[in-house]
């Protein structure tokens, strides 16, 4: 058996780089496994002033998923109470990924500034 020649600098460099890549990949996998995802938590808030367009009143609403997981079929309701009458409207957001936001417009015949407007998420499904 002949004695083995010492490794060259190129071989040691290749080994060091490959080892560093494998260790980095293992660290990323370990960090991802250690993190826990928070459940979907969609919320709705009025996001701007009421605008009159063609004699009707537009209310901008931002729906944000404050959780990490996805929410589907997010039901958003707006309830406007003016002079003792309540007008309800609803919209559905099909898909809202964790941390994402979608903007909606609710349209009313009565001016929301003349009454009390409430906007909320009434329900959603978890895929």
Coordinates of C-alpha atoms in Angstrom, one line a residue:
X1 CA 0.0 0.0 0.0
X2 CA 1.4 3.3 -1.0
X3 CA 1.2 6.3 1.3
X4 CA -1.6 8.8 0.5
X5 CA -0.5 12.2 -0.8
X6 CA -1.5 15.2 1.4
X7 CA -4.7 17.1 0.3
X8 CA -4.2 20.1 -1.8
X9 CA -5.4 23.6 -0.9
X10 CA -8.2 23.3 -3.6
X11 CA -9.5 20.1 -2.0
X12 CA -9.5 21.7 1.5
X13 CA -11.3 24.8 0.1
X14 CA -13.9 22.7 -1.6
X15 CA -14.5 20.7 1.6
X16 CA -14.8 23.9 3.7
X17 CA -17.3 25.5 1.3
X18 CA -19.4 22.3 1.0
X19 CA -19.4 21.9 4.8
X20 CA -20.4 25.5 5.3
X21 CA -23.3 25.1 2.8
X22 CA -24.6 22.0 4.6
X23 CA -24.4 23.6 8.0
X24 CA -26.2 26.7 6.8
X25 CA -29.0 24.5 5.3
X26 CA -29.3 22.6 8.5
X27 CA -29.5 25.8 10.5
X28 CA -32.3 27.2 8.3
X29 CA -34.3 24.0 8.6
X30 CA -33.9 24.0 12.4
X31 CA -35.0 27.6 12.7
X32 CA -38.0 27.0 10.5
X33 CA -39.0 24.0 12.5
X34 CA -38.7 25.9 15.8
X35 CA -41.0 28.7 14.7
X36 CA -44.7 28.3 15.4
X37 CA -47.2 29.8 13.0
X38 CA -50.0 31.9 14.6
X39 CA -53.5 31.0 13.5
X40 CA -55.3 33.1 10.9
X41 CA -56.6 36.3 12.4
X42 CA -58.4 38.5 9.9
X43 CA -59.5 42.0 11.0
X44 CA -61.4 44.7 9.1
X45 CA -61.0 48.5 9.6
X46 CA -62.3 51.5 7.7
X47 CA -59.2 52.7 5.8
X48 CA -60.2 56.1 4.5
X49 CA -62.7 58.9 4.5
X50 CA -66.2 58.4 3.1
X51 CA -66.4 59.6 -0.5
X52 CA -69.5 60.5 -2.4
X53 CA -69.6 59.1 -5.9
X54 CA -72.7 59.6 -8.1
X55 CA -75.0 60.3 -5.2
X56 CA -73.9 57.2 -3.3
X57 CA -71.3 56.9 -0.5
X58 CA -68.2 54.8 -0.8
X59 CA -66.4 53.5 2.4
X60 CA -62.9 52.0 2.0
X61 CA -62.2 49.0 4.2
X62 CA -58.9 47.3 4.7
X63 CA -59.0 43.6 5.6
X64 CA -55.7 42.3 7.1
X65 CA -54.8 38.8 8.2
X66 CA -52.7 39.5 11.4
X67 CA -51.9 35.7 11.7
X68 CA -49.4 33.6 9.8
X69 CA -51.8 31.0 8.5
X70 CA -54.1 31.5 5.5
X71 CA -57.8 32.3 5.9
X72 CA -60.4 31.5 3.2
X73 CA -63.9 32.8 2.6
X74 CA -63.4 35.8 5.0
X75 CA -66.8 37.3 5.5
X76 CA -66.7 41.1 6.1
X77 CA -69.8 42.9 7.3
X78 CA -70.6 46.6 7.4
X79 CA -73.5 47.8 9.5
X80 CA -74.7 51.4 9.1
X81 CA -77.3 52.8 11.6
X82 CA -78.9 56.1 10.4
X83 CA -82.0 57.6 12.1
X84 CA -82.9 54.3 13.8
X85 CA -82.6 52.3 10.6
X86 CA -79.9 49.7 10.2
X87 CA -78.4 48.9 6.8
X88 CA -76.3 45.8 6.5
X89 CA -73.8 44.9 3.7
X90 CA -71.4 42.1 3.4
X91 CA -68.6 41.0 1.1
X92 CA -66.4 37.8 1.0
X93 CA -62.7 37.7 0.5
X94 CA -61.9 34.3 -1.2
X95 CA -58.3 34.0 0.0
X96 CA -56.2 35.9 2.5
X97 CA -52.6 34.7 3.2
X98 CA -50.9 35.3 6.5
X99 CA -49.8 39.0 6.8
X100 CA -51.6 40.0 3.6
X101 CA -54.1 42.8 3.2
X102 CA -57.0 43.4 0.7
X103 CA -59.0 46.6 0.2
X104 CA -62.8 46.6 -0.2
X105 CA -65.3 49.3 -1.0
X106 CA -68.8 49.3 0.6
X107 CA -71.4 51.4 -1.0
X108 CA -74.3 53.0 0.9
X109 CA -77.2 55.2 -0.2
X110 CA -77.1 57.0 3.1
X111 CA -74.1 59.1 4.3
X112 CA -72.2 57.1 6.9
X113 CA -71.0 60.3 8.5
X114 CA -74.7 61.0 9.5
X115 CA -74.9 57.7 11.5
X116 CA -72.8 55.0 13.1
X117 CA -70.8 52.7 10.9
X118 CA -69.4 49.4 12.2
X119 CA -67.1 47.1 10.1
X120 CA -66.0 43.7 11.3
X121 CA -65.0 40.2 10.1
X122 CA -67.9 37.9 10.9
X123 CA -66.2 34.6 10.1
X124 CA -63.7 32.7 7.9
X125 CA -62.6 29.1 7.1
X126 CA -59.2 27.6 7.6
X127 CA -58.0 25.5 4.6

